[in-house]
Coordinates of C-alpha atoms and ligand atoms in Angstrom, one line a residue:
X1 CA 1.4 159.9 162.9
X2 CA 1.2 159.5 166.7
X3 CA 3.7 160.3 169.4
X4 CA 3.8 159.5 173.0
X5 CA 5.1 162.9 173.9
X6 CA 3.2 165.9 175.4
X7 CA 2.9 169.0 173.1
X8 CA 5.5 170.7 175.3
X9 CA 8.0 168.0 174.7
X10 CA 7.1 167.4 171.1
X11 CA 9.5 170.1 169.8
X12 CA 12.6 168.3 170.9
X13 CA 11.5 164.6 170.9
X14 CA 11.0 162.4 167.8
X15 CA 8.0 160.2 167.8
X16 CA 8.7 156.6 169.0
X17 CA 5.7 154.9 167.4
X18 CA 3.6 155.2 164.3
X19 CA 0.3 153.4 164.5
X20 CA -0.7 154.2 161.0
X21 CA 2.4 152.5 159.7
X22 CA 1.7 149.5 161.8
X23 CA -1.8 149.3 160.3
X24 CA -0.3 149.5 156.8
X25 CA 1.7 146.4 157.5
X26 CA -1.3 144.5 158.9
X27 CA -3.3 145.6 155.8
X28 CA -0.6 144.6 153.4
X29 CA -0.5 141.1 154.9
X30 CA -4.3 140.8 154.6
X31 CA -4.1 142.0 151.0
X32 CA -1.1 139.8 150.0
X33 CA -2.0 137.5 147.1
X34 CA -0.1 134.2 147.2
X35 CA 1.6 133.4 144.0
X36 CA 0.2 130.4 142.1
X37 CA 3.6 128.7 142.2
X38 CA 6.9 129.6 143.9
X39 CA 8.7 132.3 142.1
X40 CA 11.9 132.4 144.1
X41 CA 11.1 136.1 145.0
X42 CA 10.4 136.9 148.6
X43 CA 6.6 137.1 149.3
X44 CA 5.0 140.0 151.2
X45 CA 5.1 137.8 154.3
X46 CA 8.8 137.1 153.8
X47 CA 9.6 140.8 153.4
X48 CA 7.6 141.7 156.6
X49 CA 9.0 138.7 158.6
X50 CA 12.6 139.7 157.9
X51 CA 12.3 142.7 160.2
X52 CA 9.0 142.4 162.1
X53 CA 8.1 140.2 165.0
X54 CA 4.9 140.5 167.1
X55 CA 6.8 142.5 169.7
X56 CA 8.0 145.0 167.1
X57 CA 4.5 146.6 167.1
X58 CA 3.9 149.4 169.6
X59 CA 0.2 148.6 169.9
X60 CA -0.4 145.3 171.7
X61 CA -3.6 144.7 169.6
X62 CA -1.5 145.0 166.5
X63 CA 1.0 142.5 167.9
X64 CA -1.8 140.0 168.6
X65 CA -3.4 140.5 165.2
X66 CA 0.0 140.1 163.5
X67 CA 0.6 136.8 165.4
X68 CA -2.8 135.5 164.3
X69 CA -2.5 136.6 160.7
X70 CA 0.9 134.9 160.4
X71 CA -0.4 131.7 162.1
X72 CA -3.5 131.5 159.9
X73 CA -1.4 132.2 156.8
X74 CA 1.1 129.4 157.8
X75 CA -1.8 127.0 158.0
X76 CA -3.1 128.0 154.5
X77 CA -6.2 129.7 155.9
X78 CA -7.6 132.9 154.1
X79 CA -6.8 136.1 155.9
X80 CA -8.5 138.8 154.1
X81 CA -10.8 141.0 156.3
X82 CA -14.0 138.9 156.0
X83 CA -12.3 135.6 156.7
X84 CA -10.2 137.1 159.5
X85 CA -13.3 138.7 161.1
X86 CA -15.0 135.4 161.0
X87 CA -12.1 133.7 162.7
X88 CA -11.9 136.4 165.4
X89 CA -15.6 136.2 166.0
X90 CA -15.4 132.4 166.4
X91 CA -12.7 133.0 169.0
X92 CA -14.8 135.6 170.7
X93 CA -12.1 138.2 170.1
X94 CA -13.6 140.3 167.3
X95 CA -14.8 143.2 169.5
X96 CA -11.5 143.4 171.5
X97 CA -9.0 143.0 168.7
X98 CA -10.7 144.5 165.6
X99 CA -13.8 146.6 166.5
X100 CA -15.9 148.3 163.8
X101 CA -14.2 148.8 160.5
X102 CA -10.7 148.2 161.8
X103 CA -9.9 145.3 159.5
X104 CA -11.2 146.9 156.3
X105 CA -9.5 150.2 157.2
X106 CA -6.2 148.4 157.5
X107 CA -6.8 146.5 154.3
X108 CA -7.5 149.7 152.4
X109 CA -4.3 151.3 153.9
X110 CA -2.4 148.2 152.9
X111 CA -3.6 148.2 149.3
X112 CA -3.1 152.0 149.0
X113 CA 0.5 151.7 150.3
X114 CA 1.5 148.4 148.8
X115 CA 4.2 150.0 146.7
X116 CA 6.0 151.5 149.7
X117 CA 5.7 148.5 152.0
X118 CA 9.4 148.3 152.7
X119 CA 9.3 151.9 153.9
X120 CA 6.7 151.1 156.5
X121 CA 8.4 147.9 157.5
X122 CA 11.7 149.7 158.1
X123 CA 10.0 152.5 159.9
X124 CA 8.1 150.3 162.3
X125 CA 11.3 148.2 162.9
X126 CA 13.3 151.4 163.4
X127 CA 10.9 152.9 165.9
X128 CA 10.8 149.6 167.9
X129 CA 14.6 149.7 168.1
X130 CA 14.4 153.3 169.3
X131 CA 12.0 152.4 172.0
X132 CA 14.3 149.5 173.1
X133 CA 17.2 152.0 173.2
X134 CA 15.2 154.6 175.1
X135 CA 14.0 152.0 177.7
X136 CA 17.6 150.7 178.0
X137 CA 18.9 154.2 178.6
X138 CA 16.4 154.7 181.4
X139 CA 17.3 151.4 182.9
X140 CA 21.0 152.2 182.7
X141 CA 20.5 155.6 184.2
X142 CA 18.6 154.1 187.1
X143 CA 21.2 151.4 187.7
X144 CA 24.1 154.0 187.6
X145 CA 22.5 155.9 190.4
X146 CA 21.6 152.9 192.5
X147 CA 24.0 152.7 195.5
X148 CA 26.1 149.5 195.5
X149 CA 26.2 148.7 191.8
X150 CA 29.8 148.1 190.7
X151 CA 31.3 149.4 187.5
X152 CA 31.7 145.9 186.2
X153 CA 28.1 145.2 186.8
X154 CA 27.0 148.5 185.1
X155 CA 29.3 147.8 182.1
X156 CA 27.9 144.3 181.7
X157 CA 24.4 145.8 181.9
X158 CA 25.3 148.4 179.2
X159 CA 26.7 145.7 176.9
X160 CA 23.7 143.6 177.2
X161 CA 21.4 146.5 176.5
X162 CA 23.4 147.5 173.4
X163 CA 23.3 143.8 172.2
X164 CA 19.5 143.9 172.7
X165 CA 19.2 147.1 170.7
X166 CA 21.1 145.8 167.7
X167 CA 19.0 145.3 164.6
X168 CA 17.6 141.8 164.3
X169 CA 17.1 141.1 160.7
X170 CA 16.4 137.6 159.8
X171 CA 17.9 137.4 156.3
X172 CA 18.5 133.7 155.9
X173 CA 16.3 131.7 158.3
X174 CA 18.9 128.9 158.7
X175 CA 21.4 128.8 161.4
X176 CA 25.1 128.2 160.6
X177 CA 26.5 125.6 163.0
X178 CA 29.3 127.9 164.2
X179 CA 26.7 130.5 165.2
X180 CA 25.1 128.0 167.6
X181 CA 28.3 127.3 169.6
X182 CA 28.2 130.2 172.1
X183 CA 24.5 130.2 172.8
X184 CA 24.4 126.4 173.0
X185 CA 27.4 126.3 175.4
X186 CA 25.8 129.0 177.5
X187 CA 22.5 127.1 177.5
X188 CA 24.2 123.9 178.5
X189 CA 26.0 125.7 181.4
X190 CA 22.7 127.0 182.7
X191 CA 20.6 124.0 182.0
X192 CA 21.3 122.3 185.4
X193 CA 20.2 125.4 187.2
X194 CA 17.0 125.7 185.3
X195 CA 14.0 123.3 185.7
X196 CA 14.5 120.8 182.9
X197 CA 10.9 120.5 182.2
X198 CA 7.6 120.6 184.1
X199 CA 7.8 117.8 186.7
X200 CA 5.1 115.1 186.5
X201 CA 5.3 114.7 190.3
X202 CA 6.8 111.2 190.0
X203 CA 10.4 111.7 191.0
X204 CA 12.0 108.7 189.1
X205 CA 10.0 109.3 186.0
X206 CA 11.1 112.9 185.9
X207 CA 14.7 111.8 186.3
X208 CA 14.3 109.5 183.3
X209 CA 12.4 111.8 180.9
X210 CA 13.7 115.1 182.2
X211 CA 10.2 116.4 183.0
X212 CA 7.6 117.5 180.4
X213 CA 9.2 119.8 177.9
X214 CA 7.5 122.4 175.7
X215 CA 6.4 121.1 172.3
X216 CA 6.5 117.5 173.5
X217 CA 3.6 115.1 173.0
X218 CA 3.8 112.7 175.9
X219 CA 1.5 109.7 175.5
X220 CA 0.4 107.5 178.5
X221 CA -1.0 104.3 177.2
X222 CA -2.3 101.1 178.7
X223 CA -5.0 98.4 178.7
X224 CA -8.5 99.3 179.8
X225 CA -8.6 100.1 183.5
X226 CA -4.9 100.1 183.9
X227 CA -4.8 103.6 185.3
X228 CA -4.3 106.0 182.4
X229 CA -6.9 108.5 183.6
X230 CA -5.6 108.3 187.2
X231 CA -2.1 109.1 185.9
X232 CA -3.3 112.0 183.9
X233 CA -5.4 113.5 186.7
X234 CA -2.5 112.9 189.1
X235 CA 0.0 114.8 186.9
X236 CA -2.5 117.6 186.3
X237 CA -3.1 117.8 190.0
X238 CA 0.6 117.9 190.8
X239 CA 1.3 120.6 188.2
X240 CA -1.7 122.9 189.0
X241 CA -1.9 122.4 192.8
X242 CA 1.7 121.8 193.8
X243 CA 3.4 123.9 191.2
X244 CA 0.7 126.4 190.6
X245 CA 1.2 126.1 186.8
X246 CA -1.7 126.5 184.4
X247 CA -3.3 123.4 183.0
X248 CA -6.0 122.9 180.5
X249 CA -7.6 119.4 180.9
X250 CA -9.9 118.0 178.3
X251 CA -11.7 114.9 179.6
X252 CA -13.6 113.3 176.7
X253 CA -14.6 110.3 178.8
X254 CA -15.1 111.3 182.5
X255 CA -17.3 114.1 183.8
X256 CA -15.7 117.1 185.5
X257 CA -17.5 116.1 188.7
X258 CA -15.8 112.7 188.7
X259 CA -12.4 114.3 188.1
X260 CA -13.1 116.6 191.0
X261 CA -13.9 113.5 193.2
X262 CA -10.6 111.9 192.2
X263 CA -8.6 115.0 192.9
X264 CA -10.3 115.5 196.3
X265 CA -9.6 111.9 197.3
X266 CA -5.9 112.1 196.2
X267 CA -5.4 115.4 197.9
X268 CA -7.1 114.7 201.2
X269 CA -6.5 110.9 201.6
X270 CA -10.3 110.3 202.0
X271 CA -11.4 107.1 200.3
X272 CA -12.5 107.7 196.8
X273 CA -15.6 105.4 197.1
X274 CA -16.8 107.4 200.2
X275 CA -16.5 110.6 198.3
X276 CA -18.2 109.1 195.2
X277 CA -21.1 107.7 197.4
X278 CA -21.4 110.7 199.7
X279 CA -20.6 108.7 202.8
X280 CA -18.1 110.9 204.5
X281 CA -17.8 110.5 208.3
X282 CA -16.8 113.3 210.7
X283 CA -13.2 112.4 210.4
X284 CA -13.4 112.6 206.6
X285 CA -15.1 116.0 206.7
X286 CA -12.3 117.3 209.0
X287 CA -9.7 116.0 206.6
X288 CA -11.5 117.7 203.7
X289 CA -11.8 121.0 205.5
X290 CA -8.2 120.9 206.6
X291 CA -6.7 120.0 203.3
X292 CA -8.9 121.4 200.6
X293 CA -7.1 124.8 200.9
X294 CA -4.5 124.3 198.1
X295 CA -7.3 123.2 195.7
X296 CA -8.8 126.7 195.9
X297 CA -7.5 128.9 193.1
X298 CA -5.4 126.1 191.7
X299 CA -5.0 127.0 187.9
X300 CA -6.5 123.7 186.6
X301 CA -9.2 124.4 183.9
X302 CA -11.4 121.4 183.0
X303 CA -13.7 120.6 180.1
X304 CA -15.8 117.5 179.8
X305 CA -17.4 118.5 176.5
X306 CA -17.3 115.6 174.1
X307 CA -16.9 115.1 171.2
X308 CA -14.1 117.6 170.5
X309 CA -11.9 118.0 167.5
X310 CA -8.2 119.0 167.8
X311 CA -9.1 122.3 166.3
X312 CA -11.7 123.0 169.0
X313 CA -9.2 122.2 171.8
X314 CA -6.5 124.2 170.1
X315 CA -8.8 127.2 169.9
X316 CA -9.7 127.0 173.6
X317 CA -6.1 126.6 174.5
X318 CA -5.0 129.6 172.4
X319 CA -7.6 131.7 174.2
X320 CA -6.4 130.5 177.6
X321 CA -2.8 131.1 176.6
X322 CA -3.6 134.7 175.6
X323 CA -5.8 135.5 178.6
X324 CA -4.4 133.4 181.5
X325 CA -1.3 131.7 180.3
X326 CA -0.9 128.0 179.6
X327 CA 1.8 125.5 180.9
X328 CA 0.3 122.1 180.2
X329 CA -2.4 120.6 178.1
X330 CA -4.0 117.2 179.0
X331 CA -6.2 115.1 176.8
X332 CA -8.0 112.0 178.0
X333 CA -8.1 110.3 175.6
X334 CA -6.9 110.4 172.0
X335 CA -9.2 107.7 170.7
X336 CA -12.2 109.8 171.6
X337 CA -11.0 112.9 169.8
X338 CA -13.1 113.6 166.7
X339 CA -11.1 113.6 163.4
X340 CA -11.0 116.8 161.4
X341 CA -12.9 115.2 158.6
X342 CA -16.3 113.4 159.4
X343 CA -15.7 110.9 156.6
X344 CA -12.8 109.4 158.5
X345 CA -14.3 106.6 160.6
X346 CA -11.9 103.6 160.7
X347 CA -9.8 103.6 163.8
X348 CA -6.3 103.6 162.3
X349 CA -7.3 106.4 160.0
X350 CA -8.8 108.4 162.9
X351 CA -5.6 108.1 164.9
X352 CA -3.5 108.9 161.8
X353 CA -5.5 112.1 161.6
X354 CA -5.8 113.1 165.3
X355 CA -2.3 112.2 166.6
X356 CA -0.2 114.4 164.3
X357 CA -2.8 117.2 164.7
X358 CA -2.4 117.1 168.5
X359 CA 1.4 117.3 168.1
X360 CA 1.3 120.1 165.5
X361 CA -1.7 122.2 166.4
X362 CA -1.4 122.0 170.2
X363 CA 2.1 120.9 171.4
X364 CA 4.1 122.6 168.7
X365 CA 1.9 125.6 167.9
X366 CA 1.4 126.6 171.5
X367 CA 4.8 125.6 172.7
X368 CA 3.5 123.6 175.6
X369 CA 3.9 120.0 176.7
X370 CA 0.8 118.0 175.8
X371 CA -0.1 114.9 177.8
X372 CA -2.4 112.4 176.0
X373 CA -3.9 109.1 177.0
X374 CA -4.1 106.3 174.4
X375 CA -5.6 102.9 174.5
X376 CA -4.2 99.5 173.7
X377 CA -5.3 97.6 170.6
X378 CA -3.8 94.3 171.6
X379 CA -4.4 93.1 175.1
X380 CA -1.2 91.9 176.7
X381 CA -3.3 89.5 178.8
X382 CA -3.3 87.1 175.8
X383 CA 0.5 86.9 175.9
X384 CA 2.8 85.0 178.1
X385 CA 4.7 88.2 179.1
X386 CA 2.2 90.8 180.2
X387 CA 4.8 93.6 180.0
X388 CA 3.3 96.1 177.5
X389 CA 5.0 97.0 174.3
X390 CA 4.8 99.9 171.8
X391 CA 3.1 97.6 169.4
X392 CA 0.1 97.2 171.8
X393 CA -1.0 100.8 171.0
X394 CA -4.2 101.2 169.0
X395 CA -3.2 102.8 165.7
X396 CA 0.3 102.4 167.0
X397 CA 2.4 103.8 164.1
X398 CA 1.1 107.3 164.2
X399 CA 1.2 107.6 168.0
X400 CA 4.7 106.1 168.1
X401 CA 5.9 108.5 165.5
X402 CA 4.3 111.7 166.8
X403 CA 5.0 111.1 170.5
X404 CA 8.2 112.4 172.1
X405 CA 7.6 110.2 175.1
X406 CA 5.5 107.1 175.4
X407 CA 4.7 105.8 178.9
X408 CA 3.0 102.4 179.1
X409 CA 1.1 101.8 182.3
X410 CA 1.4 98.3 183.8
X411 CA 0.2 96.6 187.0
X412 CA 1.0 93.0 187.6
X413 CA -1.9 92.6 190.0
X414 CA -4.2 93.6 187.2
X415 CA -3.6 90.2 185.7
X416 CA -2.8 88.3 188.9
X417 CA -4.5 89.4 192.2
X418 CA -2.0 87.3 194.2
X419 CA 1.1 88.8 192.5
X420 CA 3.9 89.5 194.9
X421 CA 4.0 92.9 193.4
X422 CA 0.4 93.7 194.4
X423 CA -0.1 97.4 194.9
X424 CA 2.8 98.4 192.6
X425 CA 2.5 99.9 189.1
X426 CA 5.1 100.3 186.5
X427 CA 5.5 103.2 184.1
X428 CA 7.4 101.6 181.1
X429 CA 9.1 104.4 179.3
X430 CA 9.0 102.7 175.9
X431 CA 10.1 105.8 173.9
X432 CA 11.9 108.9 175.0
X433 CA 13.3 111.2 172.3
X434 CA 15.7 113.0 174.5
X435 CA 16.4 110.4 177.2
X436 CA 16.7 106.8 178.0
X437 CA 14.0 104.2 178.1
X438 CA 13.4 102.4 181.3
X439 CA 10.9 101.3 183.9
X440 CA 9.8 103.3 186.9
X441 CA 7.9 101.7 189.7
X442 CA 5.3 103.6 191.8
X443 CA 2.8 102.6 194.5
X444 CA -0.7 102.2 193.1
X445 CA -3.1 103.7 195.6
X446 CA -6.2 103.3 193.5
X447 CA -8.6 103.6 196.5
X448 CA -7.2 107.2 196.7
X449 CA -7.1 107.7 193.0
X450 CA -3.4 108.2 192.9
X451 CA 0.0 106.8 192.1
X452 CA 2.8 107.9 194.4
X453 CA 6.6 107.6 194.5
X454 CA 7.8 104.3 196.1
X455 CA 10.7 106.1 197.8
X456 CA 8.6 108.2 200.2
X457 CA 5.6 105.9 200.6
Ligands
ATP1 N1 -12.3 103.8 194.3 C1 -11.5 102.9 193.8 N2 -11.0 101.9 194.5 C2 -10.2 101.0 194.0 N3 -9.9 101.0 192.6 C3 -10.4 101.9 191.9 C4 -11.3 102.9 192.4 N4 -11.6 103.7 191.3 C5 -11.1 103.2 190.2 N5 -10.3 102.1 190.5 C6 -9.6 101.3 189.6 O1 -8.5 102.1 189.1 C7 -8.2 101.6 187.8 C8 -7.7 102.7 186.9 O2 -8.8 103.5 186.5 P1 -8.6 104.5 185.3 O3 -9.9 105.2 185.1 O4 -7.4 105.4 185.5 O5 -8.2 103.5 184.1 P2 -8.0 103.8 182.6 O6 -6.7 103.1 182.2 O7 -8.1 105.2 182.3 O8 -9.3 103.0 182.0 P3 -10.1 103.3 180.6 O9 -9.2 102.6 179.5 O10 -11.3 102.5 180.8 O11 -10.3 104.7 180.4 C9 -9.3 100.7 187.3 O12 -8.9 99.4 187.3 C10 -10.4 100.9 188.4 O13 -11.0 99.7 188.7

């Protein structure tokens, strides 16, 4: 047993963590044998999950391993030490999270202590609560001696600390409607003050869809050359450079260098073709020097490796989330993602495989908005009305079903150079799970690789 107290203090202080007990729990999970068929009895995972969350562990490595074990188990992957070590090695995390014989040691402890698992679960949960209470006490003591804090304020703090310290046992993992009322009303009250979702940078579009929300798959679709890549790069640019949020961008079609050229053009206002051809004049160089500042250290992380499977991208994103944080994932585009099974080759089957995986393994599992480009199957140019429709999507049913938002890019001057709407582009919001459908018009400045709000330009 370990304590975080000095020997002098040890006599009058109880230990507030037990690393061996934490290892027993990890080992018991690795050693858990799934029943052949449901028995109605709680499994080892159920018993642990009732009282333990990743944050319940004192040791952060134990928290991370617990999270990974639960995630792998949820996906039906093996989690005994050899399989888990293989997974961690693939992720480049073995040496950091489970050096030497750590996994087999835990496994042995888990097996040896299987009969007393409840004791260890209760002990680790109990110690976590004690730490919360101890930290709350320190916080309260500091607040009480801070000049200017009112009694009302201190009482409210004390109440919230007590609520935080209450045991959180998840006996029945279903919520009764009545229990949702207070938190939901609180949430609604504060919603307007919070950012609804991550803004795309297009004001009217954000108003319509409420920004990009965690867990959402947002699909931008259009005919070839309509401006899907420009839209994706534009949004990523806005999120990373203007909002300084962390973006992982997977370009399966365009090279990183070409994306950089597009971003540079959009940010500096220097013609894209001049950047592409290396024909910058003095004026252009001055603009670049003056305006390149915000691009430095912008948290936009690009990959142009192709082909990629969803699992590859999910692995890279998980690592980024753990090490740097992650706010948005961008994939350009869905039809170039490799299916999880090499035998799947026909397009509708590929999309039926890739689309739900992007939604489940990236958007849902990582709790981030995921922006994906998709191509059209039917070309609206063959129709009288060129306004795009959901049915134009290649492999439409899976994409339609999995996407929370579908934005169809449309430019009239793509079909008619003399159109009175030359230079305008429409984002047709054809599906929006939590908002209205509608059409948003932006200015198409393709020579600068960007779309911009009509209102201010
Ligand atoms: N420097 C430029 N000047 C003017 N137009 C440009 C320039 N660069 C690209 N474009 C135009 O911008 C449009 C949008 O390009 P984008 O790559 O975003 O299309 P896309 O919808 O992603 O196409 P694809 O389906 O081929 O991936 C294309 O029609 C292209 O011709």
